[in-house]
Structures are given as C-alpha cells and as structure tokens.
Coordinates of C-alpha atoms in Angstrom, one line a residue:
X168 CA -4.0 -4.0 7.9
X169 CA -2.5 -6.3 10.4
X170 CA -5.0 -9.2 10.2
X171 CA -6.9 -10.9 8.4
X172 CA -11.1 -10.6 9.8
X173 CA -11.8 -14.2 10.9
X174 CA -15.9 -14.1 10.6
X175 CA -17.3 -17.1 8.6
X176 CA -21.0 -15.9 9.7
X177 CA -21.9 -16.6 5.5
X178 CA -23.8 -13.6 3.6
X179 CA -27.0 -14.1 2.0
X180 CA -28.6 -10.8 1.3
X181 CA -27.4 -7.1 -0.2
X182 CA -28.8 -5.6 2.7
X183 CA -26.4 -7.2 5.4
X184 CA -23.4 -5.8 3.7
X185 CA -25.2 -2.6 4.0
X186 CA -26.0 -3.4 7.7
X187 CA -22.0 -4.1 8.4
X188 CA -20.9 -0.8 7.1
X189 CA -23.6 1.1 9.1
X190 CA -23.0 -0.7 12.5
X191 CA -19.9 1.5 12.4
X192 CA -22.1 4.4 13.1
X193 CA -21.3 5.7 17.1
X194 CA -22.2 8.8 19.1
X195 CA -20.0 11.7 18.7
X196 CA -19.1 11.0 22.7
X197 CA -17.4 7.3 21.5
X198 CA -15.4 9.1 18.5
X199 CA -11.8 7.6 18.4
X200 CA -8.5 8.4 16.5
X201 CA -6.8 5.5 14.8
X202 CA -3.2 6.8 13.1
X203 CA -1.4 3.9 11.5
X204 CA 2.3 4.9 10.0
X205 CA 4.7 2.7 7.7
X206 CA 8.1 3.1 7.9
X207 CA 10.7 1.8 5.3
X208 CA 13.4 -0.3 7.5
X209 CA 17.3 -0.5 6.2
X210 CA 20.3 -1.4 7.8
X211 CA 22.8 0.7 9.6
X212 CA 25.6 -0.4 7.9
X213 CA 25.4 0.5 4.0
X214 CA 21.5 1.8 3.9
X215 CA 20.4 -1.6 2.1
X216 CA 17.0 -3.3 2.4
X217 CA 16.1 -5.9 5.1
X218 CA 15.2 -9.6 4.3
X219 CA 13.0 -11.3 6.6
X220 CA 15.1 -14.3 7.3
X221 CA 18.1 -14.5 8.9
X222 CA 19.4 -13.4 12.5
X223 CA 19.1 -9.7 11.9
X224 CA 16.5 -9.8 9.8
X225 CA 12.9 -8.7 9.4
X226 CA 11.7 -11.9 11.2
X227 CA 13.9 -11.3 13.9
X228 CA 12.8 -8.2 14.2
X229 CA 9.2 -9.6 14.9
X230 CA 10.3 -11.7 17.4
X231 CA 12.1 -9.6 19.7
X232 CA 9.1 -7.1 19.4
X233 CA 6.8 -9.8 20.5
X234 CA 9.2 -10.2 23.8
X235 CA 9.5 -6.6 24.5
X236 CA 5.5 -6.3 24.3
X237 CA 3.6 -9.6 25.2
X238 CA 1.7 -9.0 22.3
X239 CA 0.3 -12.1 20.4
X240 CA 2.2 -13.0 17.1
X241 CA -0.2 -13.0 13.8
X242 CA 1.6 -16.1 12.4
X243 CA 1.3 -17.6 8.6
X244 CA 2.8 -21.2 7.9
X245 CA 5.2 -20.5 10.5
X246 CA 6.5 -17.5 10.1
X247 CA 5.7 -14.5 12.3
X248 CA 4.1 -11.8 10.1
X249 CA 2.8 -9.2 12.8
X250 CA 1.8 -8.7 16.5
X251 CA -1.5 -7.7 18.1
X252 CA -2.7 -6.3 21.4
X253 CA -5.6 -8.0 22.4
X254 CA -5.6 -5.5 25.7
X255 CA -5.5 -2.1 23.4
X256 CA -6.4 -3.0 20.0
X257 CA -3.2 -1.7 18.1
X258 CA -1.2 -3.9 15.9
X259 CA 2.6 -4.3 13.9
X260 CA 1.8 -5.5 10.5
X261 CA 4.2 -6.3 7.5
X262 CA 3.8 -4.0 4.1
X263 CA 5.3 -6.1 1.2
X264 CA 8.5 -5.2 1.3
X265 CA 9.1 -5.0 4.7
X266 CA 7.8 -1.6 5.1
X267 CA 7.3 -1.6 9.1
X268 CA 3.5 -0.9 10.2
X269 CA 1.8 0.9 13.5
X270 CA -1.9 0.2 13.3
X271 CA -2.5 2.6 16.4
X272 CA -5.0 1.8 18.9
X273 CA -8.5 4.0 18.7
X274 CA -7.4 6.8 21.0
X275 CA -9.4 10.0 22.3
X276 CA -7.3 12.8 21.5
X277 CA -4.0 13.9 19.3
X278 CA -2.1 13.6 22.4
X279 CA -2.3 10.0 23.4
X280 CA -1.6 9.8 19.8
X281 CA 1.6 11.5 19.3
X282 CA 2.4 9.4 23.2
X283 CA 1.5 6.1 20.9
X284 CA 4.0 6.6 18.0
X285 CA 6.6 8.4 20.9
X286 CA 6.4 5.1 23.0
X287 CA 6.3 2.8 19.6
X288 CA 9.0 4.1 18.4
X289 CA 11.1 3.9 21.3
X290 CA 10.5 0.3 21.2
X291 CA 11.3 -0.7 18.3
X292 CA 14.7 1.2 18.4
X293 CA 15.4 -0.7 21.3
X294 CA 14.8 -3.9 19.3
X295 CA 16.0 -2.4 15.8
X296 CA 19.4 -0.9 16.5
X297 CA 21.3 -4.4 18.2
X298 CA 20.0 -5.8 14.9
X299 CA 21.9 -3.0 12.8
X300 CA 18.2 -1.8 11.5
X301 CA 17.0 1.9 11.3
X302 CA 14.1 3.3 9.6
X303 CA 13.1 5.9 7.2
X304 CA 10.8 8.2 7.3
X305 CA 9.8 9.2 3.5
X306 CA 7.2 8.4 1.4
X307 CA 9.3 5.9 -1.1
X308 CA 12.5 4.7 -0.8
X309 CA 15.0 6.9 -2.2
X310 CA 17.9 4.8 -3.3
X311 CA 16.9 1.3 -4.4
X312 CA 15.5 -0.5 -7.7
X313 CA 12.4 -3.0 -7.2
X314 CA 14.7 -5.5 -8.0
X315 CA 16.6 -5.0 -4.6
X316 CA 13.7 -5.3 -2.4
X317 CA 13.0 -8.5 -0.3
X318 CA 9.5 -10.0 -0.6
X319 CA 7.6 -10.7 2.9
X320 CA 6.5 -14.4 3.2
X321 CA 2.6 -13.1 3.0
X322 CA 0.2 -15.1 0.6
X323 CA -2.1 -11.8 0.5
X324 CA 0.9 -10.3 -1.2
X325 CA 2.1 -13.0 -3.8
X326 CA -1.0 -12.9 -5.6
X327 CA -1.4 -9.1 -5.6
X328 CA 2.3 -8.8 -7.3
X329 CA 0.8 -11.5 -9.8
X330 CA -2.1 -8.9 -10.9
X331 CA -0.4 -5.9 -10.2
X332 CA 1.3 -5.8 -13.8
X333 CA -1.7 -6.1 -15.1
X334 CA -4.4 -3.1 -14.1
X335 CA -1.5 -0.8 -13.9
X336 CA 2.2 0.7 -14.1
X337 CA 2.6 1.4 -10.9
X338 CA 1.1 -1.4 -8.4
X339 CA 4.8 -2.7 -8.1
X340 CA 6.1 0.3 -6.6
X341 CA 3.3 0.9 -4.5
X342 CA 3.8 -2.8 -2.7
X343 CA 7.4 -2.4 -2.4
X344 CA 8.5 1.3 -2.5
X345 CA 6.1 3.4 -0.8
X346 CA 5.1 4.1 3.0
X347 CA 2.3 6.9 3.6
X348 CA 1.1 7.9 7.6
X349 CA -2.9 7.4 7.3
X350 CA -5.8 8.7 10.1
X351 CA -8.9 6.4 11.0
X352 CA -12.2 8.4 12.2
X353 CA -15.6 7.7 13.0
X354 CA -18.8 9.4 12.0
X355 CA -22.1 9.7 14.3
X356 CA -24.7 8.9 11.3
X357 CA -25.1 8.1 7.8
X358 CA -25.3 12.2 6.8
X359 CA -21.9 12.8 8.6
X360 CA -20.3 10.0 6.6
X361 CA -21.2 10.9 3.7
X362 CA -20.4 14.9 4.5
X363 CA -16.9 13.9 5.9
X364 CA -16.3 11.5 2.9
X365 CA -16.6 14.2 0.3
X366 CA -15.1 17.0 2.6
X367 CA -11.8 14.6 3.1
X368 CA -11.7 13.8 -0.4
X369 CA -12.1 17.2 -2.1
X370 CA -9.6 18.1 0.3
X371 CA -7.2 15.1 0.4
X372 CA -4.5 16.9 -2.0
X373 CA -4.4 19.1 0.4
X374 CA -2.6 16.5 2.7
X375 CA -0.4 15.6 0.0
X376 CA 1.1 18.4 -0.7
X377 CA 1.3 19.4 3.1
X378 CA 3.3 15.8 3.7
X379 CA 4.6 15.6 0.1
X380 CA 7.9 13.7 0.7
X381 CA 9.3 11.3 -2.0
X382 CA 11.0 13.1 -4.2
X383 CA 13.7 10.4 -5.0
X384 CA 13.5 7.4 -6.8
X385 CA 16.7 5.3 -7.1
X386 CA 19.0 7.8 -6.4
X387 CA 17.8 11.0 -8.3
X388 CA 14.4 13.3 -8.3
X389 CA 12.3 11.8 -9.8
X390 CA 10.4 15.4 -11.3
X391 CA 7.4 15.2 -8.2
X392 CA 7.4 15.9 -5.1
X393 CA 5.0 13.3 -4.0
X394 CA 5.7 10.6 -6.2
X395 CA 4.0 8.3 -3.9
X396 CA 1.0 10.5 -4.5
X397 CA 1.9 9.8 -8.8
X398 CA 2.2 5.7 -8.6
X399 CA -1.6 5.7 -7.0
X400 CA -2.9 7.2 -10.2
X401 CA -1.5 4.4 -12.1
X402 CA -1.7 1.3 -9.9
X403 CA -5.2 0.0 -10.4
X404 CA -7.5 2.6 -11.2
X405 CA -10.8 -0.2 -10.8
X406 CA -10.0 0.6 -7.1
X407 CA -8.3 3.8 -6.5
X408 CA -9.2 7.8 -7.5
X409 CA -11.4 10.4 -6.4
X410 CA -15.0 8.8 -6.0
X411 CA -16.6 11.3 -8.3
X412 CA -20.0 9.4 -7.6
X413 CA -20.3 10.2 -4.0
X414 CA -21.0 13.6 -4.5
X415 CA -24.1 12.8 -6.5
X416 CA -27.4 12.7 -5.0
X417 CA -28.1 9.4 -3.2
X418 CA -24.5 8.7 -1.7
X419 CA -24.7 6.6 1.5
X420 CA -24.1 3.3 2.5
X421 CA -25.6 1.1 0.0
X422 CA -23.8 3.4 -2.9
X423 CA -20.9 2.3 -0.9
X424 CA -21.7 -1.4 -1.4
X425 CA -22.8 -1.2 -4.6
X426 CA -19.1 -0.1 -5.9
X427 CA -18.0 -2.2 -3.5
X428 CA -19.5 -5.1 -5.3
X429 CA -17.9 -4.1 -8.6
X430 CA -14.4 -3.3 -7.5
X431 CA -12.4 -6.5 -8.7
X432 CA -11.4 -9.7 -5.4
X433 CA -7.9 -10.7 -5.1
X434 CA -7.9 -13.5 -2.9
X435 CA -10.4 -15.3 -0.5
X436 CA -8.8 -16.7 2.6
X437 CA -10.0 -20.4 3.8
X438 CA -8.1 -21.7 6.7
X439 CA -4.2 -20.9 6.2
X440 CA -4.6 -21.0 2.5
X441 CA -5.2 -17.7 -0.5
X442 CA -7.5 -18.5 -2.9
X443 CA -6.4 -16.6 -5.8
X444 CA -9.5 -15.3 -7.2
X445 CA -7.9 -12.0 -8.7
X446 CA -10.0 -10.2 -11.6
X447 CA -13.6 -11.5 -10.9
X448 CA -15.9 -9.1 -8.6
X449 CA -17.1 -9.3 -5.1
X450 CA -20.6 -9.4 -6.8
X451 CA -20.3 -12.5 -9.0
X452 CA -19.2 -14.2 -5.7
X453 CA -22.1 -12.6 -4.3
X454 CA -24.0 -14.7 -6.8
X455 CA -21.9 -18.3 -6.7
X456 CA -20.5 -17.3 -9.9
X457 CA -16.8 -17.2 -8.8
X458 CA -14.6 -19.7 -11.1
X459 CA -12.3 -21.0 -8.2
X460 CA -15.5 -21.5 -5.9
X461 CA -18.2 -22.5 -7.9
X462 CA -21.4 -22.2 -6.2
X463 CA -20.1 -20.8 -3.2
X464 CA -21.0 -18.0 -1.5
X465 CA -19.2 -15.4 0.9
X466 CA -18.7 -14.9 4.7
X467 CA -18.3 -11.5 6.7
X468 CA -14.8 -12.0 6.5
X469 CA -14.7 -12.5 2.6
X470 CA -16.8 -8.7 2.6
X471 CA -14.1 -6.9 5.4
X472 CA -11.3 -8.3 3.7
X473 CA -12.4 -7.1 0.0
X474 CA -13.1 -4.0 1.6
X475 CA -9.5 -4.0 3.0
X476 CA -8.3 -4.2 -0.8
X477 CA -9.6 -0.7 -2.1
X478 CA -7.9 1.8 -2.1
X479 CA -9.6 5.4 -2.8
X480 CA -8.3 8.6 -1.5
X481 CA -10.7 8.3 1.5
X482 CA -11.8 4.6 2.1
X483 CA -14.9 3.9 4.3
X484 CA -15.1 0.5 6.3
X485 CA -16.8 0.7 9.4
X486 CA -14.9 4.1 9.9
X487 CA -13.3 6.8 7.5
X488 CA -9.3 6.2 6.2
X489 CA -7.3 9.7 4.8
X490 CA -5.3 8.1 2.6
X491 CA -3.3 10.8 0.7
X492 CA -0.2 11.8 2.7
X493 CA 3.7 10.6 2.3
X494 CA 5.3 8.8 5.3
X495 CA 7.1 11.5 7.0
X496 CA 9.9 11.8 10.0
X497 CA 9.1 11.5 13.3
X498 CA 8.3 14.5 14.3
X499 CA 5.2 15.7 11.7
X500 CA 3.2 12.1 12.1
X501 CA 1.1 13.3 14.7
X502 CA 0.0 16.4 12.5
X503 CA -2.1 14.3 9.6
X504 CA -4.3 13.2 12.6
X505 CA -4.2 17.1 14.3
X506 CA -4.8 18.3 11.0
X507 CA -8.1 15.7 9.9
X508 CA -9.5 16.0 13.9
X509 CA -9.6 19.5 13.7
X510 CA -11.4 20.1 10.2
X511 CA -14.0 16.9 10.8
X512 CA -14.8 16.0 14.5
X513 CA -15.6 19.8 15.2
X514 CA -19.4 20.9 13.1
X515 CA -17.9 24.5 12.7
X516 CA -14.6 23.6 11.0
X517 CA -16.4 20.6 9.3
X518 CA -18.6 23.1 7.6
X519 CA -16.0 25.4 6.5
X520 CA -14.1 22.6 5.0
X521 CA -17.2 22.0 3.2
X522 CA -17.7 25.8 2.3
X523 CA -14.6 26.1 0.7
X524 CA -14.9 22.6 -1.7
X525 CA -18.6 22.2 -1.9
X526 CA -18.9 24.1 -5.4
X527 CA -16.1 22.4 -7.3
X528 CA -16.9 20.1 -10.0
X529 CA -15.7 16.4 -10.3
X530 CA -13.3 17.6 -13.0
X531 CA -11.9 20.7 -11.2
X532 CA -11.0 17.7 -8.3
X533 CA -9.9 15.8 -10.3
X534 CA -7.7 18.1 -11.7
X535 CA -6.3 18.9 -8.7
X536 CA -5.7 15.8 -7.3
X537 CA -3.9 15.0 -10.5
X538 CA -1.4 18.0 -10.4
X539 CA -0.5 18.3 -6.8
X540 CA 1.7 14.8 -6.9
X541 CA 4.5 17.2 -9.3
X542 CA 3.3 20.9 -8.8
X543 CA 2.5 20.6 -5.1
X544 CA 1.4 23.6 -3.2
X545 CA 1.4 25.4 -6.9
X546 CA -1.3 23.2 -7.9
X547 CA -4.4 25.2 -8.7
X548 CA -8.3 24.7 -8.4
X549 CA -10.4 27.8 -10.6
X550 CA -8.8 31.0 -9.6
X551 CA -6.3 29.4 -6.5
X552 CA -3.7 28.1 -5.8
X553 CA -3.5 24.6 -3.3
X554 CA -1.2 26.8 -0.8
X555 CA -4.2 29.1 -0.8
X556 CA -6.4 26.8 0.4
X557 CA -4.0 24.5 2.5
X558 CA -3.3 27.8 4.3
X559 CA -6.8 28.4 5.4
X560 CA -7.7 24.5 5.8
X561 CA -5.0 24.8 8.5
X562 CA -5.6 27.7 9.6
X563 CA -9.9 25.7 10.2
X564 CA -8.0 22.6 12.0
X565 CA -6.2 24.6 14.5
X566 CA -9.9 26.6 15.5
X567 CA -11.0 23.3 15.3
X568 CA -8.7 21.7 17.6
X569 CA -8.9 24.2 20.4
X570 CA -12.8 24.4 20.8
X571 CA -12.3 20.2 21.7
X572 CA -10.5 21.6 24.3
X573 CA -8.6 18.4 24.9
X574 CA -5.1 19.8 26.8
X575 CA -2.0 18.3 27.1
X576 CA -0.5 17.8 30.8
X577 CA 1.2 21.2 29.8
X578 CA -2.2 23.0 29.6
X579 CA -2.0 23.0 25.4
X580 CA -4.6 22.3 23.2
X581 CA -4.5 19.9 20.3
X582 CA -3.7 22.5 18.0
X583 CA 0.3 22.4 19.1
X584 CA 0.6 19.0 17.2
X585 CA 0.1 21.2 13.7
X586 CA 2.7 23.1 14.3
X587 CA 5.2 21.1 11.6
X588 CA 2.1 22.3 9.5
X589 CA 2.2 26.2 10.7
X590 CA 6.3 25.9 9.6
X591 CA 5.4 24.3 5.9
X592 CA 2.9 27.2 5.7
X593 CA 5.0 29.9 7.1
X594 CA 7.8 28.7 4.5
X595 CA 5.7 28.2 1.6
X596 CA 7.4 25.1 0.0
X597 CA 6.6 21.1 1.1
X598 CA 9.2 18.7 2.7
X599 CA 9.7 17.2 -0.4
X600 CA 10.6 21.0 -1.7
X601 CA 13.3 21.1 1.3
X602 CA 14.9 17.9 0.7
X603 CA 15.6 18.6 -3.2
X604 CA 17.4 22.0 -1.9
X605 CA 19.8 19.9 0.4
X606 CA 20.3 17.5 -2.5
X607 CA 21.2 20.5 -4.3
X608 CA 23.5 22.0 -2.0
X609 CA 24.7 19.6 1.1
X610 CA 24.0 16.8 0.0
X611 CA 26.5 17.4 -2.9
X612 CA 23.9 14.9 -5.2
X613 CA 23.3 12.3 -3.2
X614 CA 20.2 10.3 -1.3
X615 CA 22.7 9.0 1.4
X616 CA 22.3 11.5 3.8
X617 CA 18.5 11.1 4.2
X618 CA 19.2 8.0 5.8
X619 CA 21.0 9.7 9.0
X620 CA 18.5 12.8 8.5
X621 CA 15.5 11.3 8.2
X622 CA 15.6 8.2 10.1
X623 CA 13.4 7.4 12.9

C-alpha cells in the first residue's frame, strides 16, 4: 500500500464501518483490474541488498523516478518513501526492505495491464541501471540472511518488526525477504462478494502452486517450493489463514467488520507521527478503551488503514485482494490477473470455480492450503491432486477470458496472457520445480545465476 488514507471524518457507529466496505459495491460495467507486483532490488555488481541512503541508493532511486514521471513524492520526515499519480491512480511504494512496489492503476482489461507493468518496468530500468540496481523476480530472496537487509526509514514498519517476534516465527521474513504479484477486483453486490471471496479462497493454493517460486533461502533450498507461501502460516496467525467463517451462513459485510474489529491495531497515524498501539483491537478503540489514546475514538482513516494490516489469503477492502502467489519474472505477472479475471468477472466460469470447491470442508481447505507451500502441484484435496484441479481452473479462466471478448490490437483475446500458465500445465512441475533442476545441474549449486536469469 503506497499511502497512508488521510480521512479524519471520526466513526461513531458499527454500521458506518459496514457502510464503507459496501460503498465499494459498482456495476459489473465499472469493474477494474488493479495488479500490484514487488520486486526485490540488488545491485549489479556483487548481487547485494540496496540501502536507501546514499547516491545509488534506494532513495535515489525514488527521486529519479519522481523526475522521469511527474508523479507526486509520498514523503515521511523528509525522506521520499513513494510516488503517486494523481492523473491515473497508480502508485511506487516501499516494502520493508526495500522490496520495490507497482500499485497498478484500476485498468479495464489484462492488456492495458500487462502494457502497465511493460511501460513500468521500462522506467525504472532506465532509472535503475545508471545506479548499478537490477531486480529480482522471485518470491524471497535467495541469497541473503535477515541480518543483511537494509530497513526503509517507514514508521509503519518499525513498529511492526517490534511485534513481529511476538505472534509469530516468520513475520521477519515476510517484511524483509518476500515479494508476491497480487490482483485487485471488484464485485457488483454484497452476494458476488461473498461468492468471489470463498471461490478465490478455496482456490488461492491453486495460485500458489501455479507461481510457486522461492525455493531458496540463503543460498540453498530451503525443502518448499513456495516458501513465501510457508512464512504466512507462521507470521501472525490473528490476521492471516483461510477465513473458515466466511463460508458459514450469514457471511457479508458486517461478518467482515466484525473480525475486523477483533483482528489486533498496530499503529494509528496522527499527523507525521505512529502511534504504536500494537496488540490491542480495532474494537476496544472502537470503544475509547485504547491505552495510548484514552477516550479517543477512531477516524475513517484509522478503519482503512487497520484494514490495510490484515492479511488473509483473499482480503476484502472496498474491493477483493488474491493474495497467494510468489513474485515471479517478468514475463508470467500478467497471468495472476488473466488467470483471477477469467474464473471471477465472467458468471459462467465463476460458477464453475464454485462447482469444483463448493463441497469441501474447512479442514479439507485447510489442508490444502497447508501442503501446497512444500508439495505444490502434488498437494491433494479428497481423491485429487492440486495439478488436477489447477489444470481445469485454467483451463475455466481461459473460457472465461475469451467470452469478455476484450482483444488485443493483434485481434487476441485475454486468454493469450495465461499462456506462462498453459506451459506450467503442459510441463507438470511449478517454476520453483524448474529452478531447483538448474540448481541441480547448471547452476553447479549455486543461487547466483538467478540474478542474471531472473532479473527484471
């Protein structure tokens, strides 16, 4: 997220944080495509991580973006931490450590997606590469310890790596070490949020073994191939996992709140400064019962930026966020949009995404979702395997995709963008699967190569 929400409008009742949530509800004819894609920078010479000061730093980085784009800086006690288009509505936002950020604009179609991430990534190579910076397209860093990692001069983030330690093993490494490629869509009533919120997350292992790509953690496989996909069952489980509750009678928006309410703050944001308020819940804030704010109470922007800090397998905010695959190379980030466009923003392939998960239980997904970050496509769900399924939920997206009917200067359909999907399928085995063989063969044991072969 590459801004803070700036609403002070202050909250009094249950019933507007229900309200905000369902004002994100838009006719099928307004629905939009929002990709946003984190990408691990290094530098050129050596393959070490980017600090943000200096003259080739992160920083530096920012700055020169700013002057290639005109966008506006996001600034924080004077240091530049992000860019915004106030024409478009896409944005460049810092992860913790450094991990670079595309928060796309809400586009129409696949295509003017995969022209977004062509065109940003042009640009910031143009920037990047006088610098001596590259990028890397996987979902964790391969080579380097935690230690090694620079910290970006965020207050958000300094508080978070306080508590991290604390609800988990893994919320350090999921700061620092991981990047993942995520896809934003909308919903035309409360029934189709709530029928794409359990169809995306019954089927979000799916998308992580399809982009499975982090195989490597500081220099040697690390026994998964998403490992990305591992840390999230262990970072803070008060705010992550599979939802089992919104498949039970009653799910909508005010469910939504309700867990909301519960799911432990972090900070609360007055002027320039970060309350830290980590541990106590949205809901005892709710009341005037938080200890670092007695007796006050919270503002819109309090609620979207507590939202903005959970972190299921699908989210919902005012629209839907996939949250399960790896960051991936270039060339396959515009199939996680294809693939989620073409099984939810089309009724037929929506309903056969729901025929094939509607009659598993919450422990057969939970199962699932909790085997596919090591076994992958050989994950199974009753009597099938994931590749099974992943197979045919692909095989949905692309029937999906051409009855939109959205085509390409070219004449193509959106259903040409899952074609990195059709090769996974056709060779049975994950990217993560492909990079241990090279490992294993030509890469004579070592991680190194990855950074020429899988930079952007």
């Amino acid at each position: 997220m590459a801004r803070d929400q700036i609403d002070m409008t202050p909250l009094t009742s249950r019933d507007e944080l229900v309200a905000w949530l369902a004002a994100g509800v838009k006719p099928k004819s307004e629905f939009r495509i929002g990709t946003e894609h984190e990408k691990t920078p290094f530098t050129l010479e050596g393959h070490h991580p980017v600090p943000y000061e200096g003259a080739r730093g992160i920083g530096a980085l920012l700055e020169g973006m700013k002057l290639l784009l005109g966008w506006e800086p996001i600034m924080e006690r004077g240091n530049i931490i992000g860019l915004y288009d106030v024409t478009g509505g896409g944005a460049i936002s810092l992860e913790p450590g450094g991990q670079f950020e595309l928060s796309g604009a809400p586009l129409e179609t696949v295509h003017q997606t995969q022209g977004e991430l062509m065109a940003h990534l042009a640009q910031v190579r143009e920037v990047a590469t006088p610098l001596g910076i590259g990028f890397l397209g996987l979902g964790m860093t391969p080579s380097w310890s935690r230690a090694q990692i620079p910290v970006m001069p965020k207050g958000r983030y300094k508080i978070m790596t306080n508590y991290m330690p604390k609800v988990g093993r893994y919320g350090i490494d999921m700061m620092y070490r991981t990047c993942t490629v995520q896809t934003n869509l909308d919903f035309c009533s409360e029934a189709d949020m709530v029928k794409k919120l359990r169809v995306s997350l019954a089927l979000q292992p799916v998308a992580t073994a399809l982009f499975a790509n982090s195989p490597f953690t500081e220099g040697k496989p690390n026994g998964f191939l998403s490992f990305r996909s591992e840390i999230w069952r262990d970072t803070d489980n008060a705010r992550a996992g599979m939802l089992p509750w919104a498949f039970e009678d009653g799910m909508g928006f005010e469910r939504w709140v309700d867990y909301a309410l519960d799911v432990p703050m972090y900070f609360v944001k007055r002027g320039d400064e970060y309350i830290d308020v980590s541990g106590s819940s949205f809901r005892a804030f709710f009341d005037g019962r938080n200890n670092r704010l007695p007796g006050e109470r919270p503002t819109l922007s309090d609620w979207a930026n507590h939202l903005s800090t959970i972190f299921p397998e699908v989210r919902l905010k005012r629209y839907l966020e996939m949250r399960g695959a790896d960051g991936v190379p270039w060339d396959r980030l515009p199939a996680l949009p294809a693939f989620w466009v073409g099984l939810l923003y089309d009724d037929v392939s929506l309903d056969a995404a729901w025929d094939i998960a509607k009659g598993w239980t919450a422990h057969e997904r939970q199962a699932l979702r909790d085997e596919v970050p090591r076994l992958g496509f050989k994950a199974r769900i009753r009597d099938r395997y994931l590749f099974e399924i992943a197979r045919e939920c692909v095989k949905i997206a692309h029937e999906g995709l051409r009855r939109r009917g959205h085509i390409d200067h070219l004449g193509r359909d959106e259903s040409r963008h899952l074609e990195p999907l059709d090769r996974t399928i056709d060779g049975g085995r994950a990217p993560a699967e492909e990079m241990l063989e090279k490992y294993s063969g030509a890469w004579s044991g070592s991680v190194e190569p990855a950074y020429g072969e899988y930079a952007f």
